[in-house]
Each structure stands twice: as C-alpha cells, then as structure tokens.
mmCIF file of C-alpha atoms and ligand atoms in Angstrom:
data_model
loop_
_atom_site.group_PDB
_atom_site.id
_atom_site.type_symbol
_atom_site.label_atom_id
_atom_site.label_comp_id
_atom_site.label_asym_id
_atom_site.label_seq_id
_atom_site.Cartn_x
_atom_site.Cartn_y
_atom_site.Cartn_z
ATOM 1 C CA UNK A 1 9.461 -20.074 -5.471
ATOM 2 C CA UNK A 2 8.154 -17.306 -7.631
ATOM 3 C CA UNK A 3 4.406 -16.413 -7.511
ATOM 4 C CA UNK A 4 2.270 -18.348 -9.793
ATOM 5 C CA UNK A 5 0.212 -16.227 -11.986
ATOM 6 C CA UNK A 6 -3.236 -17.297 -10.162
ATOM 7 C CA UNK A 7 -1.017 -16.056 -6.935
ATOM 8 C CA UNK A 8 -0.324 -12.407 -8.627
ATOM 9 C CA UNK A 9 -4.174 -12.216 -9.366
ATOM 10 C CA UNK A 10 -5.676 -13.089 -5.891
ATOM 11 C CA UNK A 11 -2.791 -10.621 -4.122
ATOM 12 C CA UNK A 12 -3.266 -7.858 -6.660
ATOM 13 C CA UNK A 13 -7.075 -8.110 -6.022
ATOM 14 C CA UNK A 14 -6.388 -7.960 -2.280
ATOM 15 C CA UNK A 15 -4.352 -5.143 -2.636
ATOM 16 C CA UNK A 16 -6.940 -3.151 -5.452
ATOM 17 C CA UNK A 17 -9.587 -3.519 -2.464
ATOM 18 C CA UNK A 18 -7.297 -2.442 0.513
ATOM 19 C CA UNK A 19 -6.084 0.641 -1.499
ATOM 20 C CA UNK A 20 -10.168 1.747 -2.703
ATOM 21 C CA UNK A 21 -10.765 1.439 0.937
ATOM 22 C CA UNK A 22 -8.186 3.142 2.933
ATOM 23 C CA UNK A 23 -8.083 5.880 -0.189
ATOM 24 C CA UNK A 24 -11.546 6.521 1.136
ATOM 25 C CA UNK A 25 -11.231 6.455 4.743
ATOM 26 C CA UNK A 26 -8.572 8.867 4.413
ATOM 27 C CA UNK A 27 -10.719 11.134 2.766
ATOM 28 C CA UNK A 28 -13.278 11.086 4.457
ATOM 29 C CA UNK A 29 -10.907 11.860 7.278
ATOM 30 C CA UNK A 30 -9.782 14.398 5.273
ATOM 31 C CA UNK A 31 -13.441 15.899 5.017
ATOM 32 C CA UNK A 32 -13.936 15.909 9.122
ATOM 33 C CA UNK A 33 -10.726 17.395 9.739
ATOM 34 C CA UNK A 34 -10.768 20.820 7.103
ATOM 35 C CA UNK A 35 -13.525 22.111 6.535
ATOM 36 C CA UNK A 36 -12.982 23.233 2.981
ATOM 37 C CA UNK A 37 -12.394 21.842 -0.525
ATOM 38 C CA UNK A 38 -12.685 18.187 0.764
ATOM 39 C CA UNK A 39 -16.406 18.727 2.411
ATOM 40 C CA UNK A 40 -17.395 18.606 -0.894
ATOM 41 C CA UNK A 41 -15.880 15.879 -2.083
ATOM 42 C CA UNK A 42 -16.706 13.651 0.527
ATOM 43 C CA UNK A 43 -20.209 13.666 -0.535
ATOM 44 C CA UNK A 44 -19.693 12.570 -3.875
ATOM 45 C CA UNK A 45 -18.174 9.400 -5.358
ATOM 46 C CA UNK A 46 -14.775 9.548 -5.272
ATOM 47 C CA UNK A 47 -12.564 8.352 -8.763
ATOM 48 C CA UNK A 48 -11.133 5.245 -6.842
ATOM 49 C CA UNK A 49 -8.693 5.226 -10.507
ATOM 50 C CA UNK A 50 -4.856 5.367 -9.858
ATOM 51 C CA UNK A 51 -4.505 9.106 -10.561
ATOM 52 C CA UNK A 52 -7.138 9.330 -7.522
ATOM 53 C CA UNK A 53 -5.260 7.694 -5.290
ATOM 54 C CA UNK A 54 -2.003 9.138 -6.227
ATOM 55 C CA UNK A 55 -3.417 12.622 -6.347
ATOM 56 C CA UNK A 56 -4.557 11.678 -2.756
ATOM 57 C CA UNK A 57 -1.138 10.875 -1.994
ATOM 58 C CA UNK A 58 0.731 14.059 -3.479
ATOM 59 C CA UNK A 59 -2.303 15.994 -1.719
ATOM 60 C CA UNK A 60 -1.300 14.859 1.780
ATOM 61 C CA UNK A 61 2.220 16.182 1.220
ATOM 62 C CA UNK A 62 5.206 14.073 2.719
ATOM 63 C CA UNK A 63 4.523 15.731 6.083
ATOM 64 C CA UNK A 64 1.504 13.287 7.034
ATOM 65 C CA UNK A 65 2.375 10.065 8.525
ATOM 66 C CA UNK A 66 -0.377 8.473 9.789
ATOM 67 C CA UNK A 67 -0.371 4.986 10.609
ATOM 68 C CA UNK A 68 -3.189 4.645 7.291
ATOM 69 C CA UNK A 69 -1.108 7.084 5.016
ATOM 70 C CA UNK A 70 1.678 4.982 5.515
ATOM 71 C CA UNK A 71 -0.097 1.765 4.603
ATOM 72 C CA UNK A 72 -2.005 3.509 1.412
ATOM 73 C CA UNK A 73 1.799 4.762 0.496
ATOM 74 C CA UNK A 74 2.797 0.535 0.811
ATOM 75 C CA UNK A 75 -0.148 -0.673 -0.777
ATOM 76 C CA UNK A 76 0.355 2.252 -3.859
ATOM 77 C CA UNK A 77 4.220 0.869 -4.411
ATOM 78 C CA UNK A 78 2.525 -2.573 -4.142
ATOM 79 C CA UNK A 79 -0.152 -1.678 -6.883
ATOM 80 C CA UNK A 80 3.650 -0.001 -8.843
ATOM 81 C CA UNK A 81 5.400 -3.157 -8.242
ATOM 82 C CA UNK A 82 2.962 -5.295 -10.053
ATOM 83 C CA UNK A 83 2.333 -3.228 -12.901
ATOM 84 C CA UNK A 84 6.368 -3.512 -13.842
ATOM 85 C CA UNK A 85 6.946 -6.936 -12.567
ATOM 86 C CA UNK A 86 8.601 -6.198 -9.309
ATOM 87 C CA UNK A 87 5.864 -7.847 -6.929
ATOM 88 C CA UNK A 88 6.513 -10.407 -4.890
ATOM 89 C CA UNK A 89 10.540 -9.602 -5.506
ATOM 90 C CA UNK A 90 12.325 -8.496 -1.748
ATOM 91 C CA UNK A 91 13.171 -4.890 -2.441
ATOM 92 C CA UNK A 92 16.164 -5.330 -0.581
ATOM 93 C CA UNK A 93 17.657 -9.086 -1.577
ATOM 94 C CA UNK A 94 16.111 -9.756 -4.615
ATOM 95 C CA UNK A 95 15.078 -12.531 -3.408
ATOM 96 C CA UNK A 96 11.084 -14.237 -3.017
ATOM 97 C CA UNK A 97 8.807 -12.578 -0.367
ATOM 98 C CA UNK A 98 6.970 -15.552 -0.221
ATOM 99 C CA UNK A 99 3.003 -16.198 -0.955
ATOM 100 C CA UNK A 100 2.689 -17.165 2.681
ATOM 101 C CA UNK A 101 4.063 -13.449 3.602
ATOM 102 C CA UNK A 102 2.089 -11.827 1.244
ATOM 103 C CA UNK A 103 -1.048 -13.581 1.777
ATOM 104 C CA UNK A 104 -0.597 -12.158 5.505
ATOM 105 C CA UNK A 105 0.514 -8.643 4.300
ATOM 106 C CA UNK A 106 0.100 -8.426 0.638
ATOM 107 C CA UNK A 107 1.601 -5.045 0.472
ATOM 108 C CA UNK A 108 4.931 -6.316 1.948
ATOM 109 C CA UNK A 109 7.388 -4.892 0.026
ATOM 110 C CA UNK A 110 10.498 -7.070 1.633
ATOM 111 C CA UNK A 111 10.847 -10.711 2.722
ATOM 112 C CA UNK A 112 10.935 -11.713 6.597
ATOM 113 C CA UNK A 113 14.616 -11.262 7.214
ATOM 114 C CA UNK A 114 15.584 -8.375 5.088
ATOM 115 C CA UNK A 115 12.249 -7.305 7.208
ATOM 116 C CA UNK A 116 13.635 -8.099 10.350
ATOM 117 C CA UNK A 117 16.605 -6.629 9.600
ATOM 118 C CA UNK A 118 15.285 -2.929 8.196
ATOM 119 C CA UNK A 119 12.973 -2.738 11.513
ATOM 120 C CA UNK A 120 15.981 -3.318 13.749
ATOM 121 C CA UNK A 121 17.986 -0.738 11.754
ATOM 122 C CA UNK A 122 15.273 2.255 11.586
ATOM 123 C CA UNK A 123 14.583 1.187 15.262
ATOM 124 C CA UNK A 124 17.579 1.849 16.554
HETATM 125 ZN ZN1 LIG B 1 15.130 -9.923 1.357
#
C-alpha cells in the first residue's frame, strides 16, 4: 500500500530532524578535526537550509565515508525523494518500501528484499 499523506508528513519530519542533526554533528566534527575555516563556523549557527546541508555534502568530497556521512548522504536522497514524489517507492523494484520499514529507517531508500538482496551483492 502506498503511504498515506499523514504517513509522508510524520516520515519527512523524521527525516528533516535526523538530517539538522547529523548535518551538525558532522560539523562540529569537522571543527575538532581541522583547525581552520570550520573553527569558525562551529561557533556560530549553522544554515540547517538544504543548500547547507548539500554544501556540507559537496564539502566532504566523495572521499569521506564515515559511517554518519553515509547516513546524512541517505537521509539527503530521502529529503530528494520526497520533494519529486519518489519516497516511499523501492529504488530498485518500484515497488512499496513499506511504512513499517520506514518507520524503522525512514531514510530507506529500498524495500526488505531488494535490501537483502543489494547487501548480499556489495558484500560479496
Ligand atoms: Zn524492491
């Protein structure tokens, strides 16, 4: 079953929160590992707007991989996903995630088979 509309609103609020809040542990990360242009920043009040965390994002470059980039990058193709429609919709099947997925891991960008199937491919 498709996501109701009261289901989009309560997953895209979980997500909005998530992203603000990893977007600022990261900097602030950021901030105690170079000592530089990010000292500053972490100080003041970061934009928590979508260019902010997207800058962020392009910032850290495709070589960082840490376990909270890598959620940030999920949650900001989550926040993409429900701004053209796509949420909810298995990336790989088409198919429904499912609200009970979502609810779990509302970033979750496949439903639980094409799931278990990508994590035995890359795992291998
Ligand atoms: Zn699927």
């Amino acid at each position: 079953m498709p996501l109701s509309r009261r289901e989009i609103v309560q997953l895209a609020s979980a997500i909005e929160e998530r992203r603000r809040a990893l977007a600022e542990e990261i900097r602030a990360d950021l901030a105690r590992m170079r000592a530089g242009p990010y000292t500053q920043a972490a100080g003041a009040t970061p934009d928590s707007g979508d260019e902010a965390v997207a800058d962020l994002l392009s910032d850290l470059g495709e070589a960082e991989t840490s376990r909270d980039v890598a959620e940030l990058r999920a949650l900001e193709a989550a926040h993409r996903r429900l701004a053209d429609g796509g949420y909810g919709v298995c990336i790989d099947c088409g198919g429904d995630v499912g609200v009970e997925r979502l609810r779990a891991e509302p970033a979750a960008p496949r439903c639980i088979d094409c799931q278990r199937r990508h994590e035995k491919t890359y795992r291998a």
